[in-house]
mmCIF file of N, CA and C in Angstrom:
data_model
loop_
_atom_site.group_PDB
_atom_site.id
_atom_site.type_symbol
_atom_site.label_atom_id
_atom_site.label_comp_id
_atom_site.label_asym_id
_atom_site.label_seq_id
_atom_site.Cartn_x
_atom_site.Cartn_y
_atom_site.Cartn_z
ATOM 1 N N MET U 1 -29.808 3.516 14.935
ATOM 2 C CA MET U 1 -30.280 2.940 13.312
ATOM 3 C C MET U 1 -29.276 3.533 12.694
ATOM 4 N N ARG U 2 -28.991 4.393 12.316
ATOM 5 C CA ARG U 2 -28.062 4.694 10.895
ATOM 6 C C ARG U 2 -26.943 3.895 11.624
ATOM 7 N N THR U 3 -26.542 4.184 12.849
ATOM 8 C CA THR U 3 -25.046 3.744 12.998
ATOM 9 C C THR U 3 -25.146 2.611 13.112
ATOM 10 N N PHE U 4 -25.877 1.544 13.101
ATOM 11 C CA PHE U 4 -26.341 0.211 12.809
ATOM 12 C C PHE U 4 -26.045 -0.409 11.791
ATOM 13 N N THR U 5 -26.749 0.212 10.554
ATOM 14 C CA THR U 5 -26.600 0.645 8.715
ATOM 15 C C THR U 5 -25.538 0.771 8.389
ATOM 16 N N LEU U 6 -24.839 1.713 8.930
ATOM 17 C CA LEU U 6 -23.038 2.080 8.592
ATOM 18 C C LEU U 6 -22.606 0.617 8.916
ATOM 19 N N LEU U 7 -22.430 0.448 10.256
ATOM 20 C CA LEU U 7 -21.751 -0.104 10.894
ATOM 21 C C LEU U 7 -21.577 -2.094 9.854
ATOM 22 N N LEU U 8 -22.823 -1.936 9.956
ATOM 23 C CA LEU U 8 -23.059 -3.756 8.643
ATOM 24 C C LEU U 8 -22.450 -3.250 7.496
ATOM 25 N N LEU U 9 -22.816 -2.012 7.006
ATOM 26 C CA LEU U 9 -22.357 -1.890 5.676
ATOM 27 C C LEU U 9 -20.719 -1.827 5.734
ATOM 28 N N ALA U 10 -20.360 -1.186 6.554
ATOM 29 C CA ALA U 10 -18.334 -1.199 6.401
ATOM 30 C C ALA U 10 -18.047 -2.823 6.709
ATOM 31 N N ILE U 11 -18.703 -3.911 7.224
ATOM 32 C CA ILE U 11 -17.982 -4.837 7.900
ATOM 33 C C ILE U 11 -18.736 -5.656 6.520
ATOM 34 N N THR U 12 -19.901 -5.445 5.798
ATOM 35 C CA THR U 12 -19.987 -6.439 4.211
ATOM 36 C C THR U 12 -18.997 -5.946 3.800
ATOM 37 N N LEU U 13 -18.482 -4.542 3.968
ATOM 38 C CA LEU U 13 -17.784 -4.387 2.608
ATOM 39 C C LEU U 13 -16.198 -5.008 2.809
ATOM 40 N N PHE U 14 -15.688 -4.828 3.689
ATOM 41 C CA PHE U 14 -14.605 -5.564 4.278
ATOM 42 C C PHE U 14 -14.000 -6.601 4.217
ATOM 43 N N THR U 15 -15.499 -7.602 4.917
ATOM 44 C CA THR U 15 -15.088 -9.476 4.831
ATOM 45 C C THR U 15 -15.627 -9.542 3.342
ATOM 46 N N THR U 16 -16.365 -8.757 1.940
ATOM 47 C CA THR U 16 -16.348 -8.896 0.496
ATOM 48 C C THR U 16 -14.768 -8.849 -0.077
ATOM 49 N N ASN U 17 -14.355 -8.303 0.544
ATOM 50 C CA ASN U 17 -13.319 -7.486 0.238
ATOM 51 C C ASN U 17 -12.267 -8.361 0.705
ATOM 52 N N LEU U 18 -12.216 -8.814 1.734
ATOM 53 C CA LEU U 18 -10.937 -10.190 2.269
ATOM 54 C C LEU U 18 -11.629 -11.073 1.784
ATOM 55 N N CYS U 19 -12.821 -11.566 1.465
ATOM 56 C CA CYS U 19 -12.863 -13.050 1.006
ATOM 57 C C CYS U 19 -13.101 -13.233 -0.815
ATOM 58 N N PHE U 20 -13.254 -11.730 -1.154
ATOM 59 C CA PHE U 20 -12.654 -12.153 -2.928
ATOM 60 C C PHE U 20 -11.459 -11.580 -3.131
ATOM 61 N N SER U 21 -10.247 -11.062 -2.399
ATOM 62 C CA SER U 21 -9.414 -10.826 -3.639
ATOM 63 C C SER U 21 -8.445 -11.371 -3.860
ATOM 64 N N GLN U 22 -8.158 -11.390 -5.129
ATOM 65 C CA GLN U 22 -7.263 -12.105 -6.236
ATOM 66 C C GLN U 22 -6.205 -12.047 -6.087
ATOM 67 N N SER U 23 -5.289 -12.162 -4.949
ATOM 68 C CA SER U 23 -3.306 -12.116 -4.800
ATOM 69 C C SER U 23 -2.987 -13.096 -5.294
ATOM 70 N N GLY U 24 -2.443 -13.279 -6.542
ATOM 71 C CA GLY U 24 -1.888 -14.070 -7.176
ATOM 72 C C GLY U 24 -0.663 -14.636 -7.397
ATOM 73 N N LYS U 25 0.592 -14.603 -7.881
ATOM 74 C CA LYS U 25 2.372 -14.369 -7.994
ATOM 75 C C LYS U 25 2.326 -15.291 -9.606
ATOM 76 N N ARG U 26 3.569 -14.459 -9.754
ATOM 77 C CA ARG U 26 4.097 -14.631 -11.009
ATOM 78 C C ARG U 26 5.288 -15.631 -10.210
ATOM 79 N N ILE U 27 5.524 -17.288 -10.970
ATOM 80 C CA ILE U 27 6.301 -17.826 -10.756
ATOM 81 C C ILE U 27 6.927 -18.277 -11.959
ATOM 82 N N LYS U 28 8.419 -18.861 -11.106
ATOM 83 C CA LYS U 28 9.098 -19.890 -12.723
ATOM 84 C C LYS U 28 9.442 -21.287 -12.082
ATOM 85 N N ILE U 29 8.960 -21.587 -12.879
ATOM 86 C CA ILE U 29 9.816 -23.574 -12.345
ATOM 87 C C ILE U 29 10.990 -23.783 -13.674
ATOM 88 N N ASN U 30 11.724 -24.612 -12.849
ATOM 89 C CA ASN U 30 12.892 -24.203 -13.285
ATOM 90 C C ASN U 30 13.038 -25.973 -13.990
ATOM 91 N N ASN U 31 14.103 -25.914 -15.172
ATOM 92 C CA ASN U 31 14.242 -27.470 -15.701
ATOM 93 C C ASN U 31 13.004 -28.394 -15.739
ATOM 94 N N TYR U 32 12.122 -27.964 -15.824
ATOM 95 C CA TYR U 32 11.172 -28.518 -16.236
ATOM 96 C C TYR U 32 11.112 -29.641 -17.602
ATOM 97 N N THR U 33 10.212 -30.874 -16.927
ATOM 98 C CA THR U 33 10.090 -31.435 -17.950
ATOM 99 C C THR U 33 8.719 -32.086 -18.832
ATOM 100 N N GLN U 34 8.367 -33.045 -19.538
ATOM 101 C CA GLN U 34 7.282 -33.081 -20.191
ATOM 102 C C GLN U 34 6.383 -34.008 -18.998
ATOM 103 N N THR U 35 6.658 -34.912 -18.102
ATOM 104 C CA THR U 35 6.382 -34.464 -16.567
ATOM 105 C C THR U 35 5.598 -33.982 -15.408
ATOM 106 N N THR U 36 6.656 -33.135 -15.821
ATOM 107 C CA THR U 36 6.230 -31.688 -14.878
ATOM 108 C C THR U 36 4.965 -31.307 -15.682
ATOM 109 N N ILE U 37 4.559 -30.815 -16.783
ATOM 110 C CA ILE U 37 3.620 -30.066 -17.611
ATOM 111 C C ILE U 37 2.589 -31.384 -17.600
ATOM 112 N N ASN U 38 2.783 -32.470 -17.759
ATOM 113 C CA ASN U 38 1.660 -33.326 -17.410
ATOM 114 C C ASN U 38 1.152 -33.173 -16.253
ATOM 115 N N GLN U 39 2.076 -33.506 -15.175
ATOM 116 C CA GLN U 39 1.469 -33.087 -13.734
ATOM 117 C C GLN U 39 0.561 -31.881 -13.403
ATOM 118 N N MET U 40 1.280 -31.097 -13.765
ATOM 119 C CA MET U 40 0.480 -29.062 -13.733
ATOM 120 C C MET U 40 -0.617 -29.583 -14.294
ATOM 121 N N ILE U 41 -0.971 -30.384 -15.384
ATOM 122 C CA ILE U 41 -2.041 -30.302 -16.566
ATOM 123 C C ILE U 41 -3.247 -31.172 -15.573
ATOM 124 N N ALA U 42 -2.356 -32.360 -15.347
ATOM 125 C CA ALA U 42 -3.808 -33.055 -14.345
ATOM 126 C C ALA U 42 -4.345 -32.478 -13.166
ATOM 127 N N ALA U 43 -3.094 -31.630 -12.522
ATOM 128 C CA ALA U 43 -3.412 -30.904 -11.235
ATOM 129 C C ALA U 43 -4.735 -29.862 -11.879
ATOM 130 N N GLY U 44 -5.394 -29.538 -13.221
ATOM 131 C CA GLY U 44 -5.947 -27.981 -13.416
ATOM 132 C C GLY U 44 -5.113 -27.050 -13.218
ATOM 133 N N ILE U 45 -4.426 -27.185 -13.555
ATOM 134 C CA ILE U 45 -3.429 -25.732 -13.622
ATOM 135 C C ILE U 45 -3.419 -25.501 -15.419
ATOM 136 N N ASP U 46 -4.187 -24.070 -15.454
ATOM 137 C CA ASP U 46 -4.480 -23.899 -17.286
ATOM 138 C C ASP U 46 -2.621 -23.953 -17.794
ATOM 139 N N LEU U 47 -2.125 -24.010 -18.894
ATOM 140 C CA LEU U 47 -1.293 -23.745 -19.372
ATOM 141 C C LEU U 47 -1.644 -23.251 -20.937
ATOM 142 N N ARG U 48 -2.391 -23.286 -21.136
ATOM 143 C CA ARG U 48 -2.517 -22.752 -22.655
ATOM 144 C C ARG U 48 -2.955 -21.223 -22.967
ATOM 145 N N CYS U 49 -2.879 -20.458 -21.523
ATOM 146 C CA CYS U 49 -2.717 -18.983 -21.335
ATOM 147 C C CYS U 49 -2.094 -18.528 -20.508
ATOM 148 N N GLY U 50 -1.340 -17.368 -21.308
ATOM 149 C CA GLY U 50 -0.160 -16.794 -19.895
ATOM 150 C C GLY U 50 1.028 -16.917 -20.013
ATOM 151 N N ALA U 51 1.208 -18.533 -20.069
ATOM 152 C CA ALA U 51 2.395 -19.721 -19.473
ATOM 153 C C ALA U 51 3.848 -18.573 -20.938
ATOM 154 N N ILE U 52 4.572 -19.028 -20.769
ATOM 155 C CA ILE U 52 5.894 -18.281 -20.940
ATOM 156 C C ILE U 52 6.501 -19.787 -20.834
ATOM 157 N N PHE U 53 7.029 -20.381 -22.348
ATOM 158 C CA PHE U 53 7.606 -21.835 -22.218
ATOM 159 C C PHE U 53 9.457 -21.056 -22.666
ATOM 160 N N GLU U 54 10.057 -20.735 -21.858
ATOM 161 C CA GLU U 54 11.609 -20.756 -22.510
ATOM 162 C C GLU U 54 12.220 -21.476 -22.396
ATOM 163 N N GLU U 55 13.654 -22.422 -22.988
ATOM 164 C CA GLU U 55 14.084 -23.821 -23.212
ATOM 165 C C GLU U 55 14.016 -24.488 -21.515
ATOM 166 N N ASP U 56 14.529 -23.546 -20.415
ATOM 167 C CA ASP U 56 14.586 -24.513 -19.494
ATOM 168 C C ASP U 56 13.856 -23.774 -18.225
ATOM 169 N N TYR U 57 12.820 -22.680 -18.417
ATOM 170 C CA TYR U 57 12.481 -22.642 -17.357
ATOM 171 C C TYR U 57 10.789 -22.104 -18.157
ATOM 172 N N ILE U 58 9.461 -22.607 -17.208
ATOM 173 C CA ILE U 58 8.370 -22.193 -17.374
ATOM 174 C C ILE U 58 8.056 -20.539 -16.402
ATOM 175 N N GLN U 59 7.778 -19.389 -16.611
ATOM 176 C CA GLN U 59 6.956 -18.732 -15.913
ATOM 177 C C GLN U 59 5.287 -18.859 -16.331
ATOM 178 N N ILE U 60 4.538 -18.397 -15.303
ATOM 179 C CA ILE U 60 3.656 -18.227 -15.350
ATOM 180 C C ILE U 60 3.004 -17.297 -14.044
ATOM 181 N N GLU U 61 1.912 -17.269 -14.108
ATOM 182 C CA GLU U 61 1.045 -16.500 -13.397
ATOM 183 C C GLU U 61 -0.350 -17.222 -12.511
ATOM 184 N N LEU U 62 0.063 -17.543 -11.299
ATOM 185 C CA LEU U 62 -1.166 -18.462 -10.781
ATOM 186 C C LEU U 62 -1.732 -17.394 -9.513
ATOM 187 N N SER U 63 -3.036 -18.213 -9.379
ATOM 188 C CA SER U 63 -4.036 -17.499 -8.168
ATOM 189 C C SER U 63 -3.877 -18.518 -7.012
ATOM 190 N N GLU U 64 -4.154 -17.868 -6.135
ATOM 191 C CA GLU U 64 -3.620 -18.946 -4.490
ATOM 192 C C GLU U 64 -4.255 -20.559 -5.147
ATOM 193 N N GLN U 65 -5.587 -20.450 -5.327
ATOM 194 C CA GLN U 65 -5.793 -21.744 -5.815
ATOM 195 C C GLN U 65 -5.617 -22.607 -6.597
ATOM 196 N N ASP U 66 -4.704 -21.874 -7.581
ATOM 197 C CA ASP U 66 -3.790 -22.806 -8.305
ATOM 198 C C ASP U 66 -2.309 -23.174 -8.127
ATOM 199 N N LEU U 67 -2.033 -22.042 -7.142
ATOM 200 C CA LEU U 67 -1.294 -22.328 -6.325
ATOM 201 C C LEU U 67 -0.594 -23.781 -5.081
ATOM 202 N N ASP U 68 -2.725 -23.926 -4.853
ATOM 203 C CA ASP U 68 -2.009 -24.730 -4.152
ATOM 204 C C ASP U 68 -2.396 -26.253 -4.527
ATOM 205 N N MET U 69 -2.707 -25.661 -5.895
ATOM 206 C CA MET U 69 -3.085 -27.204 -6.319
ATOM 207 C C MET U 69 -1.037 -27.570 -7.156
ATOM 208 N N LEU U 70 -0.944 -26.377 -7.387
ATOM 209 C CA LEU U 70 0.368 -27.019 -7.437
ATOM 210 C C LEU U 70 1.590 -27.632 -6.680
ATOM 211 N N ASP U 71 1.137 -27.060 -5.415
ATOM 212 C CA ASP U 71 2.014 -27.389 -4.031
ATOM 213 C C ASP U 71 1.568 -29.039 -3.564
ATOM 214 N N ASN U 72 0.459 -29.109 -4.091
ATOM 215 C CA ASN U 72 0.093 -30.332 -4.191
ATOM 216 C C ASN U 72 1.021 -31.626 -4.801
ATOM 217 N N THR U 73 0.872 -31.340 -6.061
ATOM 218 C CA THR U 73 2.265 -31.968 -7.103
ATOM 219 C C THR U 73 3.507 -32.190 -6.825
ATOM 220 N N ASN U 74 3.408 -31.313 -5.374
ATOM 221 C CA ASN U 74 5.289 -31.329 -5.287
ATOM 222 C C ASN U 74 6.151 -30.881 -6.312
ATOM 223 N N ILE U 75 5.795 -29.803 -7.090
ATOM 224 C CA ILE U 75 6.829 -29.049 -8.061
ATOM 225 C C ILE U 75 7.629 -28.234 -7.478
ATOM 226 N N THR U 76 8.596 -27.839 -7.361
ATOM 227 C CA THR U 76 9.189 -26.631 -6.797
ATOM 228 C C THR U 76 9.154 -25.570 -7.874
ATOM 229 N N TYR U 77 9.222 -24.155 -7.331
ATOM 230 C CA TYR U 77 9.614 -23.069 -8.117
ATOM 231 C C TYR U 77 9.784 -22.279 -7.520
ATOM 232 N N ASP U 78 9.778 -20.892 -7.753
ATOM 233 C CA ASP U 78 10.403 -19.647 -7.615
ATOM 234 C C ASP U 78 9.582 -18.815 -7.722
ATOM 235 N N VAL U 79 9.622 -17.977 -6.574
ATOM 236 C CA VAL U 79 8.208 -16.674 -6.903
ATOM 237 C C VAL U 79 8.851 -15.875 -7.488
ATOM 238 N N LEU U 80 8.726 -14.977 -8.350
ATOM 239 C CA LEU U 80 9.798 -13.742 -9.035
ATOM 240 C C LEU U 80 8.713 -12.743 -8.467
ATOM 241 N N ILE U 81 6.888 -12.349 -8.431
ATOM 242 C CA ILE U 81 6.508 -11.196 -7.929
ATOM 243 C C ILE U 81 5.850 -11.835 -7.298
ATOM 244 N N SER U 82 5.363 -11.240 -5.468
ATOM 245 C CA SER U 82 4.963 -11.945 -4.491
ATOM 246 C C SER U 82 3.368 -11.121 -4.451
ATOM 247 N N ASP U 83 3.270 -10.071 -4.858
ATOM 248 C CA ASP U 83 1.351 -9.778 -4.720
ATOM 249 C C ASP U 83 1.475 -9.395 -6.442
ATOM 250 N N LEU U 84 0.844 -9.805 -7.085
ATOM 251 C CA LEU U 84 0.184 -9.281 -8.411
ATOM 252 C C LEU U 84 -0.062 -8.216 -8.170
ATOM 253 N N THR U 85 -1.052 -8.157 -7.530
ATOM 254 C CA THR U 85 -1.971 -7.011 -7.263
ATOM 255 C C THR U 85 -1.572 -5.655 -7.209
ATOM 256 N N THR U 86 -0.500 -5.577 -6.280
ATOM 257 C CA THR U 86 0.017 -4.248 -5.986
ATOM 258 C C THR U 86 1.371 -4.616 -7.366
ATOM 259 N N PHE U 87 1.719 -4.912 -7.700
ATOM 260 C CA PHE U 87 2.497 -4.961 -8.928
ATOM 261 C C PHE U 87 1.777 -4.066 -9.735
ATOM 262 N N TYR U 88 0.643 -4.829 -10.511
ATOM 263 C CA TYR U 88 -0.010 -4.099 -11.799
ATOM 264 C C TYR U 88 -0.767 -2.573 -11.328
ATOM 265 N N GLN U 89 -0.610 -2.517 -9.913
ATOM 266 C CA GLN U 89 -1.411 -1.263 -9.131
ATOM 267 C C GLN U 89 0.064 -0.266 -9.624
ATOM 268 N N GLU U 90 1.031 -0.165 -8.893
ATOM 269 C CA GLU U 90 1.691 -0.331 -9.127
ATOM 270 C C GLU U 90 2.910 0.823 -11.012
ATOM 271 N N GLN U 91 2.028 -0.465 -11.885
ATOM 272 C CA GLN U 91 3.153 -0.212 -12.813
ATOM 273 C C GLN U 91 1.855 0.499 -13.565
ATOM 274 N N THR U 92 0.241 0.327 -13.032
ATOM 275 C CA THR U 92 -0.814 1.473 -13.506
ATOM 276 C C THR U 92 -0.471 2.690 -13.004
ATOM 277 N N ASN U 93 -0.572 3.053 -11.877
ATOM 278 C CA ASN U 93 -0.200 4.290 -11.387
ATOM 279 C C ASN U 93 1.405 4.643 -12.346
ATOM 280 N N GLU U 94 2.225 4.528 -12.618
ATOM 281 C CA GLU U 94 3.372 4.533 -13.361
ATOM 282 C C GLU U 94 3.139 5.452 -14.630
ATOM 283 N N ASP U 95 2.231 4.476 -15.102
ATOM 284 C CA ASP U 95 1.950 4.456 -16.868
ATOM 285 C C ASP U 95 0.884 5.352 -17.127
ATOM 286 N N LEU U 96 -0.162 6.085 -15.649
ATOM 287 C CA LEU U 96 -1.047 6.269 -15.990
ATOM 288 C C LEU U 96 -1.071 7.847 -16.587
ATOM 289 N N PRO U 97 -0.032 9.281 -16.131
ATOM 290 C CA PRO U 97 0.056 10.303 -16.329
ATOM 291 C C PRO U 97 0.754 10.191 -18.150
ATOM 292 N N LEU U 98 1.281 9.010 -18.424
ATOM 293 C CA LEU U 98 1.410 9.147 -19.868
ATOM 294 C C LEU U 98 0.343 8.605 -20.592
ATOM 295 N N ALA U 99 -0.289 8.203 -20.023
ATOM 296 C CA ALA U 99 -1.378 7.651 -20.911
ATOM 297 C C ALA U 99 -2.544 9.195 -20.900
ATOM 298 N N ILE U 100 -3.176 9.608 -19.428
ATOM 299 C CA ILE U 100 -3.816 10.215 -20.262
ATOM 300 C C ILE U 100 -3.683 11.412 -20.877
ATOM 301 N N GLN U 101 -2.017 11.984 -20.853
ATOM 302 C CA GLN U 101 -1.449 12.997 -21.905
ATOM 303 C C GLN U 101 -1.677 12.594 -23.763
ATOM 304 N N GLN U 102 -1.314 11.290 -23.913
ATOM 305 C CA GLN U 102 -1.540 10.609 -25.041
ATOM 306 C C GLN U 102 -2.707 11.158 -25.326
ATOM 307 N N LEU U 103 -3.949 10.303 -24.431
ATOM 308 C CA LEU U 103 -5.360 10.683 -24.581
ATOM 309 C C LEU U 103 -5.893 11.860 -24.718
ATOM 310 N N GLU U 104 -5.291 12.956 -23.919
ATOM 311 C CA GLU U 104 -5.266 14.561 -24.754
ATOM 312 C C GLU U 104 -5.114 14.509 -25.704
ATOM 313 N N MET U 105 -3.877 14.572 -26.228
ATOM 314 C CA MET U 105 -3.479 14.844 -27.601
ATOM 315 C C MET U 105 -4.462 14.447 -28.312
ATOM 316 N N ALA U 106 -4.783 12.731 -28.556
ATOM 317 C CA ALA U 106 -5.147 12.097 -29.455
ATOM 318 C C ALA U 106 -6.887 12.940 -29.434
ATOM 319 N N LYS U 107 -7.595 13.436 -28.063
ATOM 320 C CA LYS U 107 -8.246 14.285 -28.428
ATOM 321 C C LYS U 107 -8.626 15.913 -29.251
ATOM 322 N N ALA U 108 -7.301 16.013 -28.660
ATOM 323 C CA ALA U 108 -6.980 17.480 -29.963
ATOM 324 C C ALA U 108 -6.585 17.464 -30.601
ATOM 325 N N GLN U 109 -6.085 16.225 -31.093
ATOM 326 C CA GLN U 109 -6.261 15.994 -32.708
ATOM 327 C C GLN U 109 -6.924 16.099 -33.591
ATOM 328 N N SER U 110 -8.224 15.026 -32.745
ATOM 329 C CA SER U 110 -9.461 14.287 -33.517
ATOM 330 C C SER U 110 -10.763 15.995 -33.368
ATOM 331 N N VAL U 111 -10.262 16.624 -32.492
ATOM 332 C CA VAL U 111 -11.437 17.793 -32.596
ATOM 333 C C VAL U 111 -10.840 18.907 -33.927
ATOM 334 N N ALA U 112 -9.503 18.839 -34.190
ATOM 335 C CA ALA U 112 -9.051 19.901 -35.118
ATOM 336 C C ALA U 112 -8.979 18.955 -36.910
ATOM 337 N N GLN U 113 -9.274 17.843 -36.857
ATOM 338 C CA GLN U 113 -9.575 17.127 -37.655
ATOM 339 C C GLN U 113 -10.679 16.849 -38.265
ATOM 340 N N ARG U 114 -11.905 17.259 -36.803
ATOM 341 C CA ARG U 114 -13.498 17.491 -37.063
ATOM 342 C C ARG U 114 -13.357 18.796 -37.712
ATOM 343 N N GLY U 115 -12.762 19.864 -37.452
ATOM 344 C CA GLY U 115 -13.320 21.729 -37.782
ATOM 345 C C GLY U 115 -12.783 21.700 -39.367
ATOM 346 N N SER U 116 -12.582 20.920 -39.871
ATOM 347 C CA SER U 116 -11.776 21.383 -40.801
ATOM 348 C C SER U 116 -12.496 20.123 -41.815
ATOM 349 N N VAL U 117 -13.713 21.464 -42.754
ATOM 350 C CA VAL U 117 -14.143 20.809 -44.042
ATOM 351 C C VAL U 117 -13.895 21.232 -45.254
ATOM 352 N N ALA U 118 -14.227 20.000 -45.416
ATOM 353 C CA ALA U 118 -13.358 20.259 -47.248
ATOM 354 C C ALA U 118 -14.548 20.745 -47.823
ATOM 355 N N SER U 119 -13.955 21.453 -48.854
ATOM 356 C CA SER U 119 -14.720 22.128 -49.515
ATOM 357 C C SER U 119 -15.007 22.104 -51.708
ATOM 358 N N SER U 120 -14.831 20.752 -51.407
ATOM 359 C CA SER U 120 -15.225 20.284 -53.131
ATOM 360 C C SER U 120 -16.032 19.344 -52.428
ATOM 361 N N SER U 121 -16.693 19.524 -53.529
ATOM 362 C CA SER U 121 -18.466 19.022 -53.833
ATOM 363 C C SER U 121 -18.467 17.402 -54.189
ATOM 364 N N ILE U 122 -19.152 16.438 -53.664
ATOM 365 C CA ILE U 122 -18.876 14.898 -53.937
ATOM 366 C C ILE U 122 -19.712 14.724 -55.183
ATOM 367 N N ASN U 123 -19.386 13.736 -56.284
ATOM 368 C CA ASN U 123 -19.941 13.561 -57.527
ATOM 369 C C ASN U 123 -21.234 12.719 -56.902
ATOM 370 N N ASN U 124 -22.433 13.342 -57.226
ATOM 371 C CA ASN U 124 -23.480 12.202 -56.133
ATOM 372 C C ASN U 124 -24.827 12.625 -57.812
ATOM 373 N N PHE U 125 -25.579 11.808 -58.292
ATOM 374 C CA PHE U 125 -26.217 11.425 -58.918
ATOM 375 C C PHE U 125 -27.159 12.604 -59.098
ATOM 376 N N LEU U 126 -27.788 12.636 -57.484
ATOM 377 C CA LEU U 126 -28.532 13.338 -57.735
ATOM 378 C C LEU U 126 -28.205 15.001 -57.446
ATOM 379 N N GLN U 127 -27.561 15.283 -57.634
ATOM 380 C CA GLN U 127 -26.568 16.901 -57.347
ATOM 381 C C GLN U 127 -26.670 17.575 -58.623
ATOM 382 N N TYR U 128 -27.463 18.517 -58.738
ATOM 383 C CA TYR U 128 -27.753 19.552 -59.546
ATOM 384 C C TYR U 128 -25.702 19.848 -60.345
ATOM 385 N N GLN U 129 -25.835 19.609 -61.794
ATOM 386 C CA GLN U 129 -24.928 19.769 -62.550
ATOM 387 C C GLN U 129 -25.228 21.067 -63.562
ATOM 388 N N GLY U 130 -26.205 21.792 -63.299
ATOM 389 C CA GLY U 130 -26.395 22.459 -64.051
ATOM 390 C C GLY U 130 -26.372 22.307 -65.451
ATOM 391 N N CYS U 131 -26.634 21.429 -66.069
ATOM 392 C CA CYS U 131 -26.710 20.580 -67.717
ATOM 393 C C CYS U 131 -27.495 21.960 -68.510
ATOM 394 N N ASP U 132 -27.064 21.840 -69.519
ATOM 395 C CA ASP U 132 -28.138 23.069 -70.826
ATOM 396 C C ASP U 132 -29.051 22.287 -71.192
#
């Protein structure tokens, strides 16, 4: 029974990972026109967030579903990065040691600042002033 449960769990995790993996691509559309933009919007591709509009090209990161919609419009594009998940994972692995080091330095600095106590009194109307 335990073997069956583990096998079922492994199959479930594998199919979930396979079905819901969101691997997209970074693409570049050269020599775009307003008609190209209108076709992309009509196809349901969101250009408001993440699209980089340069004078002679558009650079955007799209999911496989968005790429299928783009393919249906017959707009040609060049793939700059074919697997964004791997790309960002590699970027994270490169930047993680430095980020951890900076976090540790910030923690140490915070502890050092927390350890210093001001020896001055704060003017407070409830504080006894020793009036004569």
